XYZ file of C-alpha atoms in Angstrom:
211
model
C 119.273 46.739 131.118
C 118.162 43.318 132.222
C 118.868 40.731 134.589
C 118.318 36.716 135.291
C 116.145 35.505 137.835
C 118.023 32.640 139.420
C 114.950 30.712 140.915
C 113.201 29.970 137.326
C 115.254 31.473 134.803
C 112.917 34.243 134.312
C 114.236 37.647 132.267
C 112.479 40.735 134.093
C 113.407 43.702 131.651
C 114.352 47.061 133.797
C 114.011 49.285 130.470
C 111.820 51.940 131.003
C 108.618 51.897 128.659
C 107.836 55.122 126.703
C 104.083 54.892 125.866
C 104.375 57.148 123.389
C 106.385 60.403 121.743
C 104.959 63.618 121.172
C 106.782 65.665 118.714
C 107.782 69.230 119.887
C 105.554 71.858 118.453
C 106.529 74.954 116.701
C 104.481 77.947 115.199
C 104.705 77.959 111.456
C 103.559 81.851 110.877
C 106.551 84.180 111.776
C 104.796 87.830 112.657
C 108.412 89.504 112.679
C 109.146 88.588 109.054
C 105.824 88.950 108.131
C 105.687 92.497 109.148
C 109.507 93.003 107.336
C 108.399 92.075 104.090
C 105.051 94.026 104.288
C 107.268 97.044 105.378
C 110.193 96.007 102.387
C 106.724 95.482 100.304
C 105.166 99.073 101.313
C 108.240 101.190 100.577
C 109.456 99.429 97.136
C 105.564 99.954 95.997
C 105.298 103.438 97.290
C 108.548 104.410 94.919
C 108.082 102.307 92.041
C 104.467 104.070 91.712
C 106.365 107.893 92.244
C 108.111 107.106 89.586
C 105.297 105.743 87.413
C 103.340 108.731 88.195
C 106.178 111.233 87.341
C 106.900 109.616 84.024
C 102.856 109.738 83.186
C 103.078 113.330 84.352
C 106.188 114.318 82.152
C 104.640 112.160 78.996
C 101.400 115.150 79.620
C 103.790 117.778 79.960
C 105.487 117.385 76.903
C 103.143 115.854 74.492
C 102.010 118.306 71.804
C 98.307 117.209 72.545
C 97.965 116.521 76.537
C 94.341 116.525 76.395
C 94.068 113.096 74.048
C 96.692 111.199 75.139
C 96.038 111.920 78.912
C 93.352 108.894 79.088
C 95.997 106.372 76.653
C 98.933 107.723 79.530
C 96.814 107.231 82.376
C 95.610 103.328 81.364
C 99.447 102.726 81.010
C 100.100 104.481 84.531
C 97.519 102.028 85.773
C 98.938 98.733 84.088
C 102.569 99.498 85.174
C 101.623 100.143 88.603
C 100.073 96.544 88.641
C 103.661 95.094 87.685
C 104.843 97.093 90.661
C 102.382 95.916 92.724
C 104.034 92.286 91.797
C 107.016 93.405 92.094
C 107.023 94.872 95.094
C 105.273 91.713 96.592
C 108.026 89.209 95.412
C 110.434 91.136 97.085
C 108.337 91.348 100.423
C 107.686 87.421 100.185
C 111.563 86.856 99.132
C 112.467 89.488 102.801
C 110.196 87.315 104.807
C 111.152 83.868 103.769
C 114.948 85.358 104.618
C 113.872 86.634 107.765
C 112.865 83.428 108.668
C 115.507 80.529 110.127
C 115.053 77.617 108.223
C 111.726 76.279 106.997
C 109.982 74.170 104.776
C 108.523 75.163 101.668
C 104.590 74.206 102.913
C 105.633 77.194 105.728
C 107.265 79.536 103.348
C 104.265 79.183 100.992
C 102.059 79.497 104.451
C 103.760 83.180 105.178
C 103.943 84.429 101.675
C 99.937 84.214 101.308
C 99.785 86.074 104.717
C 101.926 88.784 103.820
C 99.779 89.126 100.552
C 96.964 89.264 102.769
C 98.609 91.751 105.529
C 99.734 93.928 102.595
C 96.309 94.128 101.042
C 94.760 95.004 103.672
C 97.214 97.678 105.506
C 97.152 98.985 101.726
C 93.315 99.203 101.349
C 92.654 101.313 104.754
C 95.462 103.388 104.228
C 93.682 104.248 100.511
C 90.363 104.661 102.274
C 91.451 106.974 104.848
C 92.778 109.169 102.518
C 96.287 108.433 102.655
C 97.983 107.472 98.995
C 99.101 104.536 100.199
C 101.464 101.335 98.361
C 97.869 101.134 95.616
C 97.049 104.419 95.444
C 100.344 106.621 94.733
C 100.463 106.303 90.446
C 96.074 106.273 90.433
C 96.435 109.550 92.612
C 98.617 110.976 90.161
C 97.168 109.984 86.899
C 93.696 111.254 88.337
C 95.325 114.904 89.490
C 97.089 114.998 85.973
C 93.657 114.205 83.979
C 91.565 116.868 86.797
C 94.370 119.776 85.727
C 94.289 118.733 81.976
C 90.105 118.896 81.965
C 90.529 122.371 83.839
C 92.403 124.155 81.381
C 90.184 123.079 78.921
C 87.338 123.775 80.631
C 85.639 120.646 80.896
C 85.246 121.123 84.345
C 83.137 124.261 84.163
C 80.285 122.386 82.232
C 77.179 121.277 84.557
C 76.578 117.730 84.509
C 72.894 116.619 83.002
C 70.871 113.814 84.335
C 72.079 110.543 84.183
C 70.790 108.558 81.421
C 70.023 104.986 81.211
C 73.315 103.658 78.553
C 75.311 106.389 80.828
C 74.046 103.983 83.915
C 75.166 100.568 82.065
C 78.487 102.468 81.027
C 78.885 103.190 84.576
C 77.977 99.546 85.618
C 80.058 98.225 82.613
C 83.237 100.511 83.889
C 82.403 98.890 88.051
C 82.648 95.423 86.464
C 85.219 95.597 84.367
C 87.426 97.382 87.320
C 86.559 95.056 90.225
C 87.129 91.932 87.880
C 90.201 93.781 87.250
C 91.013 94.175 91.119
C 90.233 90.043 91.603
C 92.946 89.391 88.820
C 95.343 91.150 89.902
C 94.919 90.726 93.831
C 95.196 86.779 92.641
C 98.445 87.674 90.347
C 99.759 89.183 93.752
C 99.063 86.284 96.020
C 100.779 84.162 93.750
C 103.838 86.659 93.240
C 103.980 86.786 97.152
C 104.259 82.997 97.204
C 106.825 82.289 94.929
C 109.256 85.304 96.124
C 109.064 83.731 99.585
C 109.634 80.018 98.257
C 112.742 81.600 95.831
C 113.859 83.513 99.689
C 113.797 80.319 101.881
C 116.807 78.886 103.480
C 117.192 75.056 103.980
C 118.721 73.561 107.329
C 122.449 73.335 106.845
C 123.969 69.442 107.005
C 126.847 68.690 108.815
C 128.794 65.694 108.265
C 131.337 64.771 110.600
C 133.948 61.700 110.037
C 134.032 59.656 112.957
């Protein structure tokens, strides 16, 4: 809005001036969801690896020769509980991103690595208190299945000799290998995590009206 000064033609402007706009600022994690999909995530782990165990436990049981193909059942037990593991995590990043309202796919990305890293970690002191948690369930299994197998064939009862030095780089060997292992897959998961919550976001909706 303006108006003419009459004495020397001068335009004084009335507008008001907005020195600047600050944009309205909104938190991009989403602890709700987050804590949905690492529930969703938990559960669909904990009976994907039941039923890995039992099938690894009912190969034993009716194999003709449980003591030499309990190692070959129990590496398998161990690889198909690691495509659970990414299984379960795409479907905990896929819950979150649905959980969410709309979001971008820079946020969606943003939540999936944190339910990854919410998941690992609930997962990991739940396994080192004792409790067979969502990583721990078909290893737990597979271990009791070999301890029962080396029992009744009296492994167990053997003492155990001093350690000797290739025993030591064995040992060492087996620690690498395992925790090079546990960086792989951990990796494989974040990545799993991320795409299931990109594939579960929702875009704003669009409305067009005609004037």
């Amino acid at each position: 809005m303006s108006y003419v000064n009459r004495t020397g033609n001068e335009v004084i402007s009335t507008d008001t001036v907005v020195a600047g706009r600050i944009a309205e600022y909104h938190d991009r994690v989403r602890w709700g969801p987050i804590i949905a999909g690492l529930l969703v995530s938990l559960a669909t782990q904990l009976i994907l690896s039941s039923i890995i165990g039992a099938i690894a436990a009912g190969t034993v049981e009716s194999s003709g020769a449980p003591r030499t193909i309990a190692p070959n059942v129990a590496g398998s037990a161990g690889l198909w509980s690691t495509i659970a593991l990414l299984i379960s995590l795409f479907i905990g990043g896929w819950v979150t991103a649905r959980a969410c309202g709309p979001m971008s796919r820079n946020t969606a990305l943003l939540n999936g690595a944190i339910l990854w890293a919410t998941t690992l970690a609930v997962s990991s002191w739940l396994f080192a208190s004792g409790v067979s948690g969502a990583f721990g369930v078909a290893a737990s299994n597979a271990g009791e299945v070999i301890n029962q197998v080396q029992q009744q064939g009296g492994v167990s009862n053997i003492p155990r000799a001093n350690v000797t030095a290739q025993q030591t780089r064995d040992i060492a060997a087996n620690v690498r290998s395992g925790l090079w292992w546990f960086v792989l897959g951990s990796l494989l998961g974040l990545v799993t995590a991320m795409i299931g919550a990109v594939a579960g976001t929702r875009t704003p909706r669009t409305n067009n009206y005609n004037p």
